[in-house]
XYZ file of C-alpha atoms in Angstrom:
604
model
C -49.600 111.585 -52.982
C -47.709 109.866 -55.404
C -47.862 106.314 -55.764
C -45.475 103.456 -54.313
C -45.393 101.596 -57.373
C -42.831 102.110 -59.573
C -43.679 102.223 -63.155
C -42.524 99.124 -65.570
C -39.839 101.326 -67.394
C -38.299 101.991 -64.146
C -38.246 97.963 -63.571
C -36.924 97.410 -66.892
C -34.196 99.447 -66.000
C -32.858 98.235 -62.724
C -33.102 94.552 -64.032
C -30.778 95.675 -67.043
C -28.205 96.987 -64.787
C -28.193 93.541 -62.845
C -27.970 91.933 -65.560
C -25.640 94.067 -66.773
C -23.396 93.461 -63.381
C -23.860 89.402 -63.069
C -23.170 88.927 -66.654
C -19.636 90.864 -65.852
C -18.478 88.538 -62.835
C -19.497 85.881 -64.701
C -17.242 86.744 -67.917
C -14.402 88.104 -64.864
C -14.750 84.669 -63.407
C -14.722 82.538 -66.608
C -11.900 84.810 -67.938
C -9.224 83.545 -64.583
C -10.359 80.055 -65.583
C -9.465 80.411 -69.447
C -6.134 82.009 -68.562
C -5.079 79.097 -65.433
C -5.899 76.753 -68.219
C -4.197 78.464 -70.789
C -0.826 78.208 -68.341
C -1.202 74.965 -67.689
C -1.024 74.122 -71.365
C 1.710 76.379 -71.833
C 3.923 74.209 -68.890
C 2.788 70.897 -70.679
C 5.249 71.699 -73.373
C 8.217 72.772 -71.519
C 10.286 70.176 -70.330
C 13.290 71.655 -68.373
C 15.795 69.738 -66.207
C 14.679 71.519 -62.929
C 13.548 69.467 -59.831
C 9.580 68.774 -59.830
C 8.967 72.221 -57.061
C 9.556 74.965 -58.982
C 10.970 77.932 -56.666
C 9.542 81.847 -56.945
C 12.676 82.876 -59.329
C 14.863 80.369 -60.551
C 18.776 81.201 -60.962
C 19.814 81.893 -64.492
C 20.836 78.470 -65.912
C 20.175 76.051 -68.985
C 16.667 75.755 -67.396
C 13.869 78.333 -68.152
C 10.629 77.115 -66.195
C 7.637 79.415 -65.839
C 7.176 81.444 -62.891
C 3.778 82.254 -61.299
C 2.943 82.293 -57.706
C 0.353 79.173 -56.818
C -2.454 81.545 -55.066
C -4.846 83.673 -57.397
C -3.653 86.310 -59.640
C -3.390 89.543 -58.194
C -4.538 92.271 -60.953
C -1.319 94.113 -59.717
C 0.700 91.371 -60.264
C 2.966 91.534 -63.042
C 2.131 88.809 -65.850
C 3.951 86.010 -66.563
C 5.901 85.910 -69.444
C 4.169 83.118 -71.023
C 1.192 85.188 -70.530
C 2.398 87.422 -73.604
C 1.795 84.523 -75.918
C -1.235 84.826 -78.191
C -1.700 81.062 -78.898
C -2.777 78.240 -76.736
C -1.953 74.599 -77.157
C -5.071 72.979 -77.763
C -5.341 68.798 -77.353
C -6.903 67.090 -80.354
C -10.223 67.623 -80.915
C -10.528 71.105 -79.127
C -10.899 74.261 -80.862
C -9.673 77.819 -79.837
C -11.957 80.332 -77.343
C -13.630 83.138 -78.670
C -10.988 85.914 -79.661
C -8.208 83.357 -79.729
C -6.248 82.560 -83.336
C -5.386 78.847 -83.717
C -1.442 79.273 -84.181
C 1.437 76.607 -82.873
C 2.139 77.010 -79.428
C 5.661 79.521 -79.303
C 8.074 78.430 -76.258
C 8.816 81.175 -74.105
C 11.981 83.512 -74.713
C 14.518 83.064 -72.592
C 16.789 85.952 -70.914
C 20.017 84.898 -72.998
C 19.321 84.984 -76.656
C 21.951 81.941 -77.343
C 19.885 79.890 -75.573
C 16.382 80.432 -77.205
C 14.441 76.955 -77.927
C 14.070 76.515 -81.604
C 10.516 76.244 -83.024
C 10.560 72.476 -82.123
C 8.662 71.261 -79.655
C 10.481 68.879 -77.279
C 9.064 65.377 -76.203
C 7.399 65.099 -73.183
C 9.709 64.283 -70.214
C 8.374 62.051 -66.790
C 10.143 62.843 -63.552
C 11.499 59.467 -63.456
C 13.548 60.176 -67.372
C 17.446 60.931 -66.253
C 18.155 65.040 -67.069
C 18.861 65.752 -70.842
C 22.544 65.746 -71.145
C 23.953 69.158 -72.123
C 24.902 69.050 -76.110
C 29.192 68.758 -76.703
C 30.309 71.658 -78.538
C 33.169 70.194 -79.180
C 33.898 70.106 -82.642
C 34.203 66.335 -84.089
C 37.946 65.476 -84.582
C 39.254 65.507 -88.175
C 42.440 63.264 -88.476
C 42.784 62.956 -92.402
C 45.914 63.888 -93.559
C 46.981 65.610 -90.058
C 49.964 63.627 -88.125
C 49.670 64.921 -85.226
C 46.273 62.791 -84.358
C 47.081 60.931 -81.188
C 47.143 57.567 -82.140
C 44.647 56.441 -78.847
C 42.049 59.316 -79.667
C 41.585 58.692 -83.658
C 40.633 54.878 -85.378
C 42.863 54.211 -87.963
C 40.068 55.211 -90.658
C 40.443 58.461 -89.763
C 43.914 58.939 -90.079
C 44.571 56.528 -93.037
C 45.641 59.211 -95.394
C 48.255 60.264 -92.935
C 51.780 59.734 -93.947
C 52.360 58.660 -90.220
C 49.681 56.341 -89.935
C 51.641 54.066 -92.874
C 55.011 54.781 -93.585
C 56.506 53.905 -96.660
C 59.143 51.192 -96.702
C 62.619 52.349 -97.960
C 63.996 49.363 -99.584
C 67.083 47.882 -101.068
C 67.006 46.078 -104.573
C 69.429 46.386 -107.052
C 67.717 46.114 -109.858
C 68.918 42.656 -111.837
C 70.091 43.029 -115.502
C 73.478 41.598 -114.785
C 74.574 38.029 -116.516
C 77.683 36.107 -117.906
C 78.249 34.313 -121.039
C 81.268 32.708 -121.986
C 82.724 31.985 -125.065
C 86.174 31.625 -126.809
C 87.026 33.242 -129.900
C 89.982 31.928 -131.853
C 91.732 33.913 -134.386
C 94.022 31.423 -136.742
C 96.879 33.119 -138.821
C 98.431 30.397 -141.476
C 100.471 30.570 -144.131
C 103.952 29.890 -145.818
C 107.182 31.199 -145.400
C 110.927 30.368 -146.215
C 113.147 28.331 -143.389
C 116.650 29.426 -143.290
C 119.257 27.785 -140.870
C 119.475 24.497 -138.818
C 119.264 22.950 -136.396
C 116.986 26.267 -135.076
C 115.685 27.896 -138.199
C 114.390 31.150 -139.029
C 111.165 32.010 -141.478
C 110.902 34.246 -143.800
C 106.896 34.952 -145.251
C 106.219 34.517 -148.510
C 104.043 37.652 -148.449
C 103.972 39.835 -151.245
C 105.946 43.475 -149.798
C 107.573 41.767 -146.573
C 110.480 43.352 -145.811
C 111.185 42.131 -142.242
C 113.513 39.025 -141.403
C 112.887 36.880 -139.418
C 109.073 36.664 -139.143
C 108.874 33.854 -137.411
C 111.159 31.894 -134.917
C 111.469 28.159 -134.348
C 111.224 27.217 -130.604
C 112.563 23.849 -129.372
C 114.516 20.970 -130.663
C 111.689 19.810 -133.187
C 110.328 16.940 -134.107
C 110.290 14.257 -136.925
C 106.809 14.061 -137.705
C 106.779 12.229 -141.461
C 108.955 9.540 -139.711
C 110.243 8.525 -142.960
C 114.211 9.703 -141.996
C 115.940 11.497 -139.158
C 115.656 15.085 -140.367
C 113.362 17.358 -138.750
C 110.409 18.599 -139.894
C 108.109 20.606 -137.447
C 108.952 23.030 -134.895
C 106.749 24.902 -132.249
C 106.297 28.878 -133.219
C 107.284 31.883 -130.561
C 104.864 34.346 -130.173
C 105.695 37.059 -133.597
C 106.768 40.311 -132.129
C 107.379 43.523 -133.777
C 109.207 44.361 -136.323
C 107.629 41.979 -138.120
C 105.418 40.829 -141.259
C 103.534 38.151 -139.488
C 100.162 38.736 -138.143
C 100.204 40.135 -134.430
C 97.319 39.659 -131.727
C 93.941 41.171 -132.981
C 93.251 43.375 -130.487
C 93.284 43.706 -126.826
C 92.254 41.140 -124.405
C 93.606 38.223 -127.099
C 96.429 35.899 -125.786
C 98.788 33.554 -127.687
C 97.823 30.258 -128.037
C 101.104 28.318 -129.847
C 101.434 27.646 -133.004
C 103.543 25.332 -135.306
C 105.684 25.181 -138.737
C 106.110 22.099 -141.008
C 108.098 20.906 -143.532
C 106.558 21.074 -147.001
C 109.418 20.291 -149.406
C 108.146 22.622 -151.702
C 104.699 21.578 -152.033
C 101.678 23.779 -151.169
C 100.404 21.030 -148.371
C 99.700 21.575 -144.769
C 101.415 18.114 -143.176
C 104.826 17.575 -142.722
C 106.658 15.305 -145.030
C 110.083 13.377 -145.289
C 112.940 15.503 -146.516
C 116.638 17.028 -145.600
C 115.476 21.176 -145.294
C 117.785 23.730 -147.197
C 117.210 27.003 -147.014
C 114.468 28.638 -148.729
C 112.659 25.973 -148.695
C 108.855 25.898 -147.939
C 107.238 25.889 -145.066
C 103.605 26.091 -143.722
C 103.051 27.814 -140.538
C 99.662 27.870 -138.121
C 99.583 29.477 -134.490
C 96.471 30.714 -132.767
C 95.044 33.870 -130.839
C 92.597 33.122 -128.168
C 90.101 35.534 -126.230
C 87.879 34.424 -123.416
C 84.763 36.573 -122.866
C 82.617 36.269 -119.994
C 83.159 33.614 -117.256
C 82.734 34.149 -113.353
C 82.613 38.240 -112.439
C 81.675 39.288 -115.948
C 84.999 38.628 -117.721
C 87.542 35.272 -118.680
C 91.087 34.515 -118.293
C 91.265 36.865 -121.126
C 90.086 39.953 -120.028
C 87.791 41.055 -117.106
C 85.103 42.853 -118.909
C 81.357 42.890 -117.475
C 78.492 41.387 -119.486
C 75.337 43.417 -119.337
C 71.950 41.983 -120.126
C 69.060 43.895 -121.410
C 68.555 47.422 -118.444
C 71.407 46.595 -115.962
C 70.446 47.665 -112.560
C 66.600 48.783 -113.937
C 65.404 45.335 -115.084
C 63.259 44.251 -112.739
C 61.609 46.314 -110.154
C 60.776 45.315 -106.503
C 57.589 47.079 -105.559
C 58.529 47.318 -101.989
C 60.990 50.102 -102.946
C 59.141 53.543 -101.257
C 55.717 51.231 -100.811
C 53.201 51.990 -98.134
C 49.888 49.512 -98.275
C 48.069 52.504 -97.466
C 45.373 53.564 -100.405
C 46.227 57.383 -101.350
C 47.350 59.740 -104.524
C 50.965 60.788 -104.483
C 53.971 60.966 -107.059
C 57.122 60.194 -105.633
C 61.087 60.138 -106.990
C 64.188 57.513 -105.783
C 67.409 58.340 -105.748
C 70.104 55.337 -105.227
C 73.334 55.323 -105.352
C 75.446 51.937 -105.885
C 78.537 52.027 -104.748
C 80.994 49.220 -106.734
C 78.186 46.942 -108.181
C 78.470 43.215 -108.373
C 80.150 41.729 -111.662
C 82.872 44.589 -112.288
C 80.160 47.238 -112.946
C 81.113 49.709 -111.148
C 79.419 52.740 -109.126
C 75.772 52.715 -110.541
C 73.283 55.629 -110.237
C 69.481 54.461 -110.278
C 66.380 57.052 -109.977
C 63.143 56.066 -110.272
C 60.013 58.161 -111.166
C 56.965 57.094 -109.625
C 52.886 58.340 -109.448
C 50.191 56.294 -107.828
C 46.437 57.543 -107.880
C 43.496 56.801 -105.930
C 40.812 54.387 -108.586
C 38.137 53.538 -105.420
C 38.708 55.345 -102.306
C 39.936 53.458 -99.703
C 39.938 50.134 -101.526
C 42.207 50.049 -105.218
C 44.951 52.136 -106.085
C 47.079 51.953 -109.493
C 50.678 52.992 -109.837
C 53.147 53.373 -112.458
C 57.219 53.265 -111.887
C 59.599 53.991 -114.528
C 63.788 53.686 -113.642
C 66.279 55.297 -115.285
C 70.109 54.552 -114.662
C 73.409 55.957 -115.122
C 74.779 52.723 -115.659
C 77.048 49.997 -117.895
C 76.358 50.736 -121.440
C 73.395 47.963 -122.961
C 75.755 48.375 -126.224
C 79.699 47.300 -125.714
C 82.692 46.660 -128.372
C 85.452 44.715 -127.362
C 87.923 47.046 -129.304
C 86.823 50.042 -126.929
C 87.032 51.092 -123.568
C 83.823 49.378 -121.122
C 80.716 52.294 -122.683
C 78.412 53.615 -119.244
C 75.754 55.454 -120.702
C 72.055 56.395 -119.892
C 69.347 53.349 -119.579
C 65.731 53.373 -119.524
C 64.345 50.591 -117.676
C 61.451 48.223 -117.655
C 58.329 50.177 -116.754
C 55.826 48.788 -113.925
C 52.557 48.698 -113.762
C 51.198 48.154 -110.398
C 47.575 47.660 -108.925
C 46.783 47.481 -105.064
C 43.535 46.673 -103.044
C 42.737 46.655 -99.275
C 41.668 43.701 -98.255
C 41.014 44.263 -94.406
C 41.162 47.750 -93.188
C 40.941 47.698 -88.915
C 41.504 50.928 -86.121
C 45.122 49.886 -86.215
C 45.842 47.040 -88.892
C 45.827 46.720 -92.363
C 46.201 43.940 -95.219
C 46.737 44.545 -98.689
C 47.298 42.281 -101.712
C 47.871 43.337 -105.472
C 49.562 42.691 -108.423
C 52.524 44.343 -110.834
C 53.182 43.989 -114.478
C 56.338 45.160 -115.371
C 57.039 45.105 -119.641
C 60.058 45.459 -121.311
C 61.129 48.996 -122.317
C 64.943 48.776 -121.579
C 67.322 48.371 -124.538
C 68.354 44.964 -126.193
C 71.922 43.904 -125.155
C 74.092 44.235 -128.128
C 78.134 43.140 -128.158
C 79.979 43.764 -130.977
C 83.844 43.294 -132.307
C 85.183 44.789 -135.398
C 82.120 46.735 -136.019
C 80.624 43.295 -136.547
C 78.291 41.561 -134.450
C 78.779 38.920 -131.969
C 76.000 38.781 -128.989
C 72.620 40.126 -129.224
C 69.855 39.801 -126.491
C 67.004 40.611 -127.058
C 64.589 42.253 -124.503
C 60.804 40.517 -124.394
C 60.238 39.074 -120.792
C 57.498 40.309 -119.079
C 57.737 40.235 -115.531
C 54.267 38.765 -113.217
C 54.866 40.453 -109.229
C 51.982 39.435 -107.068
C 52.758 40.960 -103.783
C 51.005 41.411 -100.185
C 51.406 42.904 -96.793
C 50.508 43.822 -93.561
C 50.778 46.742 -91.285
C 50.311 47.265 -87.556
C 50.196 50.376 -85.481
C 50.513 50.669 -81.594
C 50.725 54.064 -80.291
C 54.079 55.996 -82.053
C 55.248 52.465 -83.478
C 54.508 51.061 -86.726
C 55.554 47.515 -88.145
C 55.111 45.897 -91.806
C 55.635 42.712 -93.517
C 55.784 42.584 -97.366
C 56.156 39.325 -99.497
C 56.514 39.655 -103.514
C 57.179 36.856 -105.732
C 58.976 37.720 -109.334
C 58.172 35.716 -112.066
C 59.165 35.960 -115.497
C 56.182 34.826 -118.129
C 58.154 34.349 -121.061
C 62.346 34.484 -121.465
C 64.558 36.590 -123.832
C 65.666 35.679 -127.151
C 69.816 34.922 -127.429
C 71.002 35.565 -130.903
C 75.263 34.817 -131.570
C 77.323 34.860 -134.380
C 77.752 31.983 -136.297
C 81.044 32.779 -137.117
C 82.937 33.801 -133.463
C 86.271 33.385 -135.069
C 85.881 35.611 -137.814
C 82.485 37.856 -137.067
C 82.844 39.644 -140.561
C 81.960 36.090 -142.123
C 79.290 35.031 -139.830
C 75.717 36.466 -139.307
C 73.474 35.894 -136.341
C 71.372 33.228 -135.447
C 69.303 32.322 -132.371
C 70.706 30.228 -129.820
C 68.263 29.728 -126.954
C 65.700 31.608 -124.920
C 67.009 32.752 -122.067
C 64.497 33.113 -118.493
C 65.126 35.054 -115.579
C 65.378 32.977 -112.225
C 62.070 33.496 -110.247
C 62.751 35.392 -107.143
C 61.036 35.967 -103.809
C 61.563 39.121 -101.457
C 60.558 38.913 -98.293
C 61.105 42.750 -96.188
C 60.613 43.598 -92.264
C 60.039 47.344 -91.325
C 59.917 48.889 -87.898
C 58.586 52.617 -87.904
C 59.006 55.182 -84.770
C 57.649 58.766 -84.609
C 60.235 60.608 -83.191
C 59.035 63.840 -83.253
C 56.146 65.942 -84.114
C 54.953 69.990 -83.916
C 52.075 70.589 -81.961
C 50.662 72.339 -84.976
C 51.387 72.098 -88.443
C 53.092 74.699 -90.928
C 55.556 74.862 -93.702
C 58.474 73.713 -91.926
C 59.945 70.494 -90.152
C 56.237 69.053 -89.041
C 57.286 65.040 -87.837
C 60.570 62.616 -88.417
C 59.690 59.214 -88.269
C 62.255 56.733 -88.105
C 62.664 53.669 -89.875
C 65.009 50.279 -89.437
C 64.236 47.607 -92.519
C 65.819 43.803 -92.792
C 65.492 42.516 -96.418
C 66.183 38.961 -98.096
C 65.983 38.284 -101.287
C 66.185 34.402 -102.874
C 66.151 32.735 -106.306
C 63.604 30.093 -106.712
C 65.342 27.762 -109.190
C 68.475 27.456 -110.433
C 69.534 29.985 -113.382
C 68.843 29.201 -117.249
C 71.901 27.897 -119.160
C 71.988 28.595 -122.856
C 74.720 27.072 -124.841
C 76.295 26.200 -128.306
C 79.306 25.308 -129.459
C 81.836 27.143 -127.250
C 79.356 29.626 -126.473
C 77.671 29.718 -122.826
C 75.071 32.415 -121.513
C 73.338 32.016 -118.033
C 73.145 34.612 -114.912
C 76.116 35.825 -112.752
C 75.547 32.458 -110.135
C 73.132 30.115 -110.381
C 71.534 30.646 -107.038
C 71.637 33.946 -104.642
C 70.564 34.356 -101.099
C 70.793 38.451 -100.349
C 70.666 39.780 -97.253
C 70.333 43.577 -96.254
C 69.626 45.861 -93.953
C 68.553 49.743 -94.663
C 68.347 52.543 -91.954
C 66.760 55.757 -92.807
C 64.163 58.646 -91.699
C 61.158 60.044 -93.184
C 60.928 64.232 -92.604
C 57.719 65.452 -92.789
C 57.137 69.244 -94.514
C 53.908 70.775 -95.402
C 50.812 72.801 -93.316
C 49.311 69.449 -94.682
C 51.962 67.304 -93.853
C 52.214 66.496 -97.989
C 56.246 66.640 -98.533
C 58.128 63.927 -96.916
C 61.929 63.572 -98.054
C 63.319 60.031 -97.096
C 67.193 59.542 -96.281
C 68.607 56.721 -95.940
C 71.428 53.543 -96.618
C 71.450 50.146 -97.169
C 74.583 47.751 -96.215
C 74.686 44.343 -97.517
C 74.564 41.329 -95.095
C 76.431 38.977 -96.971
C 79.539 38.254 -98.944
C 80.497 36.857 -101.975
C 78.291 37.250 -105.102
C 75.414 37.164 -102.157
C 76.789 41.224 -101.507
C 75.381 43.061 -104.627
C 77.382 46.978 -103.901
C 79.629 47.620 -100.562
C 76.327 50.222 -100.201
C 73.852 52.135 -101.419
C 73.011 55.555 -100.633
C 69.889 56.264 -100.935
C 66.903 59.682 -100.808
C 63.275 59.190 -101.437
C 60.513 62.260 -101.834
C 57.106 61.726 -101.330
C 54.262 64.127 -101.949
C 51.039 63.873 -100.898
C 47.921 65.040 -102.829
C-alpha cells in the first residue's frame, strides 16, 4: 500500500503555486491602489470652473473635468481618459513606480481641439476663488489715424494722429509788408528870357534854337519889388503849356507849384532891380514842379501810388495759419485770395508751401513755411505804370512741443524764426535811385495753445506774439530833386511794430462713413474769430522832407473765417480745407473786403 506521505518535491510544488497565487492578488491589489492614486494626482492639476460634485457626464462646455464613477473599477469598465496618460505627477521628493517614466504631467485632451489646455499648468484654484473669467477675443481697438473712433470709447492718445481728433485752424493774416513814406520832390526850372510888352508882358527864352513865342506869360498886375521907382519889376509865372520852349512838368504825378520873373536890367542877377522895362530886355525867371509820394493810403496829393516794403503780403507769417497743436508728419499748401488789399494794392494772391515732420514722437515737431505771392512789385519807377510781379517771402522756421497731453486736452508751446528771404524794396525815378529798403529783420514768434475735445466738438485757443529782433536799413537819395546828382545814403533803421494774435476755433464733425475708403470719409466744420493788435506805436524815420513809417501807427483787426475740412483717404490722409474770411472792422482796421481761401493737408 502506498504511503500517505507525500514526497518533499510534491510539497515544493504546491507551496510554489500558492505562492505563485498570493503574490498575484497582492500585485492585483497594489496595482488599483497605484492607479486611484495616480487619478487623484491627475485631478490635482485640473482646475475647471465646474461646481465641487462632479456629475457622471458633464455637458460639453469650457469645463473638461474627469469622469470616473466613485465605486471600484469594474475591469469592463471603459477607462478614463486620463487613464491613457503615461506620466504621473509626483510631489517633491517622490520618485516614479516601477515601469513608470518621470515625464511632466500632460492635461487631458479635450473633445474640441480649439479648446485644448496648453502645456502650462494652471494654478491651483480653492472653491471659495470666484470662476476664471472667460478670455475677450475681442481684438484691442486701434484708433491711430482712423476718424471714425468714437470719441467716448478711445483716450485721446489713441487717436492723436487723427485729423479729427485736432483740427487745423484756418486762419486769416494778411501777411504785413505794406508801409508809407512821404516825401516831396521839387523840380526847379530857371533861367532868362526877353520881356516884351507892358503893362502884361510876354517872355521870350534866351535858349539857344527856341523858336516858340511866348514861352512864358506874366500873370497879375505885378509888383515893385526894388522899390527904388514906380515901374514894375516882378510878375507871377502861368503854368508853360505847349507849344513852347520852356521846360514842362517832368513826368506824371508832378503838379505846378508857381513861379516868378524879375527884372534884371540887363544884368545876369537873380533879384529884381530899379528900372523902366523895354522890350528885350532881361529877365530871370524861376517856377517850381512839385510831386508828393507816399502819405495816408500809399500815395500824396500828387499821385495815389502804393508804397511796398520789403515781401508785401508774405512778410511776416502768423503760424496759426493751417496749425493744429497736434504732434504729426504732414506737408500741406495755402491758397488765399485777397480781394482789394489795404493801401491801394489791389487783389493779392498768397500760397504758401508748408512740411512739418515728427523729431520725438508725440512730444517736438519742426516745420518749415515758405509764401510766395502774386503781388505789388518790391521794385517800382515812378515814370511807369504800378509793376505786380512774383515775390518770395520770408521763410519760417517753426518748432513745437507738447507740454500736457490728457484723454481729451492738449497744451502746446513753441517757437518760430522767420529770416528774411523776400526782396529789398527798391523805388526808382529816371532810372536813378530814390528809396531803397533793405530787407534784414528777423522775426522772434513764440506761440501757444490749447485744445479741448467733447464728444464730436472740438475748441482751440492760440496766442502768438511777433517780434522783430533787429529793424531794416532805409537808404534815400541825397539829392530828391535831381536823383541823377545825388547817391544814396542811410537814413534810419526802420522796426516793425510788435504784434499779438490772439484766434478762437470751434470744430464740429458733421459727418463720417462707417468705414473708410478712397472717397468722402468725414467733413468737419469749422467757425474761427481772430484779432490781431500792434503793441507799440509804428517806427518813424525821417530827414529832411523825407518821412517813412507803417500804413497807421496803431491797428486793431478783427475777423472772422468760416470753412470745412473734407476728409479723403482709406487712411483718412487727404483733407482739402475751404473756406473765407470777412473782416470785422473798417477803416485801415479792414485789411481786403475778403479773402478766399483753400487749404490741403496730407497726412503721412
Amino acid at each position: 500500500m502506498p504511503s500517505s506521505r507525500m514526497s518533499p518535491s510534491v510539497v515544493q510544488r504546491r507551496l510554489r503555486l500558492l505562492a505563485s497565487i498570493g503574490l498575484g492578488i497582492a500585485f492585483s491589489a497594489g496595482g488599483s491602489v497605484v492607479e486611484r492614486s495616480r487619478l487623484a494626482a491627475a485631478d490635482a492639476h485640473w482646475n475647471g470652473a465646474c461646481p465641487p460634485t462632479i456629475p457622471q457626464h458633464c455637458p460639453p462646455s469650457d469645463c473638461n473635468p474627469h469622469v470616473y464613477p466613485h465605486g471600484p473599477m469594474s475591469p469592463s469598465a471603459p477607462v478614463p481618459p486620463s487613464w491613457y496618460h503615461d506620466s504621473i505627477p509626483l510631489s517633491p521628493g517622490m520618485s516614479a513606480p516601477m515601469g513608470q517614466p518621470s515625464q511632466p504631467f500632460d492635461p487631458p485632451v479635450t473633445d474640441d481641439p480649439s479648446e485644448t489646455p496648453s502645456d502650462e499648468v494652471p494654478p491651483a484654484q480653492s472653491e471659495n476663488d470666484p470662476p476664471a473669467a472667460a478670455p475677450d477675443d475681442t481684438p484691442a481697438t486701434n484708433n491711430f489715424d482712423n476718424i471714425n473712433a468714437s470719441d467716448f470709447q478711445s483716450s485721446f492718445a489713441s487717436t492723436q494722429s487723427s485729423f479729427s481728433a485736432a483740427p487745423t485752424v484756418i486762419g486769416d493774416f494778411a501777411g504785413g509788408g505794406f508801409a508809407q513814406f512821404n516825401t516831396t520832390i521839387r523840380v526847379i526850372s530857371s533861367g532868362y528870357a526877353a520881356g516884351f510888352g507892358s503893362p502884361n508882358p510876354t517872355f521870350d527864352l534866351i535858349a539857344p534854337g527856341g523858336s516858340n513865342f511866348p514861352d512864358l506869360i506874366s500873370v497879375g498886375p505885378g509888383f515893385d519889388v526894388a522899390g527904388n521907382d514906380s515901374f514894375i519889376d516882378t510878375y507871377d509865372l502861368a503854368e508853360p503849356l505847349p507849344p513852347t520852349d520852356a521846360p514842362l512838368a517832368p513826368g506824371p504825378g508832378f503838379t505846378y507849384d508857381g513861379g516868378t520873373i524879375v527884372y534884371t536890367n540887363g544884368s545876369t542877377g537873380t533879384d529884381a532891380v530899379a528900372g523902366d522895362p523895354l522890350d528885350g530886355d532881361l529877365w530871370y525867371y524861376n517856377y517850381v514842379y512839385t510831386r508828393s509820394l507816399g502819405g495816408i493810403g500809399g500815395g500824396g496829393d500828387g499821385e495815389l501810388r502804393p508804397v511796398p516794403s520789403p515781401g508785401v503780403s508774405v512778410r511776416r507769417v502768423k503760424i496759426s495759419e493751417n496749425y493744429s497743436p497736434e504732434i504729426r508728419d504732414r506737408a500741406f499748401f495755402n491758397y488765399s485770395f485777397f480781394n482789394d488789399f489795404v493801401g491801394g494794392l489791389g487783389d493779392i494772391s498768397r500760397f504758401v508751401v508748408g512740411m512739418e515732420r515728427v523729431v520725438v514722437e508725440d512730444l517736438f515737431s519742426m516745420e518749415v513755411r515758405l509764401p510766395v505771392a502774386a503781388t505789388y512789385g518790391s521794385r517800382q519807377s515812378l515814370n511807369d505804370a504800378e509793376a505786380r510781379d512774383m515775390e518770395v517771402g520770408n521763410v519760417a522756421f517753426i518748432g513745437k512741443a507738447s507740454l500736457f497731453r490728457g484723454n481729451d486736452f492738449m497744451w502746446v508751446g513753441g517757437l518760430g524764426v522767420s529770416i528774411p528771404t523776400a526782396d529789398d524794396t527798391e523805388i526808382t525815378m529816371d532810372g536813378f535811385d530814390l528809396v531803397n529798403i533793405e530787407n534784414k529783420t528777423v522775426q522772434i514768434q513764440p506761440f501757444t495753445s490749447v485744445l479741448k475735445r467733447w464728444g464730436d466738438w472740438t475748441a482751440q485757443a492760440y496766442m502768438q506774439l511777433d517780434l522783430a529782433a533787429n529793424g531794416d536799413p532805409v537808404h534815400v537819395n541825397n539829392n530828391l530833386n535831381d536823383p541823377g546828382l545825388g547817391t544814396l545814403e542811410q537814413v534810419g533803421v526802420f522796426t516793425d511794430s510788435n504784434l499779438m494774435h490772439l484766434d478762437f476755433s470751434l470744430h464740429c464733425l458733421l459727418y463720417q462713413r462707417a468705414q473708410s475708403d478712397n472717397g468722402l470719409n468725414a467733413v468737419i466744420s469749422n467757425a474761427e474769430l481772430h484779432y490781431t493788435t500792434t503793441l507799440q506805436d509804428a517806427d518813424l524815420i525821417t530827414q529832411n522832407t523825407f518821412d517813412y513809417t507803417a500804413l497807421q501807427n496803431n491797428f486793431d483787426i478783427v475777423n472772422t473765417t468760416l470753412g470745412a475740412h473734407f476728409v479723403f483717404g482709406k487712411k483718412n490722409d487727404f483733407i482739402v480745407t475751404p473756406a473765407m474770411a470777412i473782416p470785422l472792422r473798417d477803416g485801415f482796421d479792414k485789411q481786403f473786403d475778403y479773402e478766399a481761401l483753400v487749404q490741403v493737408n496730407y497726412l503721412h
